[in-house]
Each structure stands twice: as C-alpha cells, then as structure tokens.
mmCIF file of C-alpha atoms in Angstrom:
data_model
loop_
_atom_site.group_PDB
_atom_site.id
_atom_site.type_symbol
_atom_site.label_atom_id
_atom_site.label_comp_id
_atom_site.label_asym_id
_atom_site.label_seq_id
_atom_site.Cartn_x
_atom_site.Cartn_y
_atom_site.Cartn_z
ATOM 1 C CA UNK Y 871 159.426 11.892 69.286
ATOM 2 C CA UNK Y 872 159.628 15.432 70.569
ATOM 3 C CA UNK Y 873 161.500 17.875 68.406
ATOM 4 C CA UNK Y 874 163.013 21.204 69.317
ATOM 5 C CA UNK Y 875 163.527 23.806 66.649
ATOM 6 C CA UNK Y 876 165.513 26.929 67.346
ATOM 7 C CA UNK Y 877 165.391 30.256 65.619
ATOM 8 C CA UNK Y 878 166.402 33.843 66.169
ATOM 9 C CA UNK Y 879 170.146 33.630 65.944
ATOM 10 C CA UNK Y 880 172.130 35.984 63.814
ATOM 11 C CA UNK Y 881 174.693 38.724 63.715
ATOM 12 C CA UNK Y 882 174.403 41.627 66.106
ATOM 13 C CA UNK Y 883 176.688 44.384 67.258
ATOM 14 C CA UNK Y 884 177.981 44.568 70.795
ATOM 15 C CA UNK Y 885 175.412 46.131 73.059
ATOM 16 C CA UNK Y 886 172.572 44.908 70.926
ATOM 17 C CA UNK Y 887 169.792 42.482 71.708
ATOM 18 C CA UNK Y 888 168.525 39.243 70.304
ATOM 19 C CA UNK Y 889 165.738 36.868 71.219
ATOM 20 C CA UNK Y 890 166.119 33.173 70.617
ATOM 21 C CA UNK Y 891 163.116 30.916 70.301
ATOM 22 C CA UNK Y 892 162.834 27.182 70.722
ATOM 23 C CA UNK Y 893 159.628 25.662 69.434
ATOM 24 C CA UNK Y 894 158.697 22.196 70.629
ATOM 25 C CA UNK Y 895 156.612 19.746 68.645
ATOM 26 C CA UNK Y 896 154.655 18.903 71.777
ATOM 27 C CA UNK Y 897 153.823 20.418 75.121
ATOM 28 C CA UNK Y 898 156.899 21.809 76.807
ATOM 29 C CA UNK Y 899 155.270 20.890 80.097
ATOM 30 C CA UNK Y 900 156.400 17.390 79.286
ATOM 31 C CA UNK Y 901 159.912 18.484 80.194
ATOM 32 C CA UNK Y 902 160.989 18.617 83.805
ATOM 33 C CA UNK Y 903 163.283 21.436 82.822
ATOM 34 C CA UNK Y 904 164.410 23.347 79.801
ATOM 35 C CA UNK Y 905 167.567 25.276 79.232
ATOM 36 C CA UNK Y 906 169.771 27.133 76.861
ATOM 37 C CA UNK Y 907 173.345 26.035 76.370
ATOM 38 C CA UNK Y 908 176.035 27.511 74.221
ATOM 39 C CA UNK Y 909 179.296 26.350 72.786
ATOM 40 C CA UNK Y 910 182.011 28.450 71.284
ATOM 41 C CA UNK Y 911 184.742 26.965 69.083
ATOM 42 C CA UNK Y 912 187.389 25.276 71.186
ATOM 43 C CA UNK Y 913 185.340 25.602 74.346
ATOM 44 C CA UNK Y 914 183.138 23.266 76.312
ATOM 45 C CA UNK Y 915 179.411 23.568 76.106
ATOM 46 C CA UNK Y 916 178.097 25.569 79.010
ATOM 47 C CA UNK Y 917 174.745 26.105 80.592
ATOM 48 C CA UNK Y 918 173.525 29.617 79.947
ATOM 49 C CA UNK Y 919 170.118 29.591 81.558
ATOM 50 C CA UNK Y 920 167.753 27.001 82.938
ATOM 51 C CA UNK Y 921 164.057 26.911 83.698
ATOM 52 C CA UNK Y 922 162.276 24.176 85.627
ATOM 53 C CA UNK Y 923 158.721 23.071 85.090
ATOM 54 C CA UNK Y 924 157.860 24.836 88.333
ATOM 55 C CA UNK Y 925 159.292 28.106 87.105
ATOM 56 C CA UNK Y 926 162.636 28.273 88.872
ATOM 57 C CA UNK Y 927 165.423 29.862 86.879
ATOM 58 C CA UNK Y 928 169.159 29.849 87.025
ATOM 59 C CA UNK Y 929 171.761 31.675 84.987
ATOM 60 C CA UNK Y 930 175.420 31.489 84.324
ATOM 61 C CA UNK Y 931 177.248 34.253 86.122
ATOM 62 C CA UNK Y 932 178.485 35.578 82.814
ATOM 63 C CA UNK Y 933 174.970 36.325 81.575
ATOM 64 C CA UNK Y 934 173.110 37.114 84.758
ATOM 65 C CA UNK Y 935 171.373 40.436 84.505
ATOM 66 C CA UNK Y 936 171.619 40.455 80.729
ATOM 67 C CA UNK Y 937 169.785 37.321 79.644
ATOM 68 C CA UNK Y 938 166.302 36.176 80.536
ATOM 69 C CA UNK Y 939 164.890 32.721 79.998
ATOM 70 C CA UNK Y 940 161.145 32.363 79.679
ATOM 71 C CA UNK Y 941 158.491 30.203 78.118
ATOM 72 C CA UNK Y 942 155.059 30.378 76.615
ATOM 73 C CA UNK Y 943 153.254 27.167 77.398
ATOM 74 C CA UNK Y 944 150.409 27.945 75.026
ATOM 75 C CA UNK Y 945 152.889 28.221 72.178
ATOM 76 C CA UNK Y 946 155.121 25.409 73.427
ATOM 77 C CA UNK Y 947 158.050 27.723 73.032
ATOM 78 C CA UNK Y 948 161.086 28.525 75.124
ATOM 79 C CA UNK Y 949 162.769 31.897 74.783
ATOM 80 C CA UNK Y 950 166.074 33.451 75.600
ATOM 81 C CA UNK Y 951 166.103 37.208 75.608
ATOM 82 C CA UNK Y 952 169.659 38.418 75.276
ATOM 83 C CA UNK Y 953 170.454 42.044 75.989
ATOM 84 C CA UNK Y 954 173.692 43.991 76.192
ATOM 85 C CA UNK Y 955 175.391 41.388 74.076
ATOM 86 C CA UNK Y 956 179.139 41.079 74.178
ATOM 87 C CA UNK Y 957 181.563 39.520 71.700
ATOM 88 C CA UNK Y 958 182.218 36.763 74.214
ATOM 89 C CA UNK Y 959 178.581 35.739 73.861
ATOM 90 C CA UNK Y 960 179.384 34.533 70.372
ATOM 91 C CA UNK Y 961 178.579 30.835 70.201
ATOM 92 C CA UNK Y 962 176.176 28.270 68.905
ATOM 93 C CA UNK Y 963 173.178 28.284 71.200
ATOM 94 C CA UNK Y 964 171.287 25.082 71.844
ATOM 95 C CA UNK Y 965 167.859 24.528 73.272
ATOM 96 C CA UNK Y 966 167.588 21.673 75.740
ATOM 97 C CA UNK Y 967 164.624 19.863 77.163
ATOM 98 C CA UNK Y 968 165.111 17.339 79.924
ATOM 99 C CA UNK Y 969 162.783 14.585 81.038
ATOM 100 C CA UNK Y 970 163.729 13.223 84.429
ATOM 101 C CA UNK Y 971 162.099 9.859 85.033
ATOM 102 C CA UNK Y 972 164.478 7.356 86.625
ATOM 103 C CA UNK Y 973 167.119 8.731 84.304
ATOM 104 C CA UNK Y 974 167.636 11.985 82.489
ATOM 105 C CA UNK Y 975 166.647 12.134 78.862
ATOM 106 C CA UNK Y 976 167.913 15.173 77.028
ATOM 107 C CA UNK Y 977 166.462 16.552 73.842
ATOM 108 C CA UNK Y 978 168.336 19.109 71.821
ATOM 109 C CA UNK Y 979 167.642 21.575 69.124
ATOM 110 C CA UNK Y 980 169.890 21.848 66.119
ATOM 111 C CA UNK Y 981 171.577 24.962 67.410
ATOM 112 C CA UNK Y 982 171.508 28.527 66.205
ATOM 113 C CA UNK Y 983 174.530 30.715 65.648
ATOM 114 C CA UNK Y 984 174.834 33.955 67.560
ATOM 115 C CA UNK Y 985 177.636 36.237 66.508
ATOM 116 C CA UNK Y 986 178.338 39.465 68.331
ATOM 117 C CA UNK Y 987 180.663 41.885 66.629
ATOM 118 C CA UNK Y 988 182.652 44.586 68.376
#
C-alpha cells in the first residue's frame, strides 16, 4: 500500500518561508493528482494547492502568489513552498494523493504542523 510521509513543518515567524515535503513509498505518477490540504482547529479542512499528473496546478485564493506546489518524480516527492507566511496559515498540513479509477481513492500523509507567529 502506498504511504505518504510529510516533513518540513515547524514554527516560523510571519513573513518567513517554509518548504513542506511529502515522500511517497512508490511512484507519485501513480496518482492522478496530488494536493496539499490544511486544517486549523475548529475549521474545516481546505484545499491549499493541487497538482494533476499532467502538471496543472490550482491554489486557494488565500495562498495564491505565496505558495507553490511542485513535485520531483525522480524522488517521488511532492513539495509545497510557502513564502510570506501569515499567522492565518497556521494549521496542520496534509499531503494527499488521489487515484481516480471508477472511484476516487485518497491517500493521506500523517500531517505536519505549521505554526506562524506574529
């Protein structure tokens, strides 16, 4: 079974940068799409950034221009570069891989905490 392992979270001051990594146990090309989600306490989980197998990207309006989703297929790793971080970016960030064959199968990382102090 494919596993996703996240790393790179931590504490950073507002305006700082952080890069999250999501390492897959197998080829990430097996996913039709991959994405980063986040969930803050008391809030619903939201899509932060998505990346299709074909390379199309989409971002939440709140992070557009600040965050960049990318991947390295040779390393089977998904990245989220986060710049100009704001306190409202504080959340647990989850890596998602989706296989779309007749039905959607979602795989999730364990989550990594990102805390942005003001």
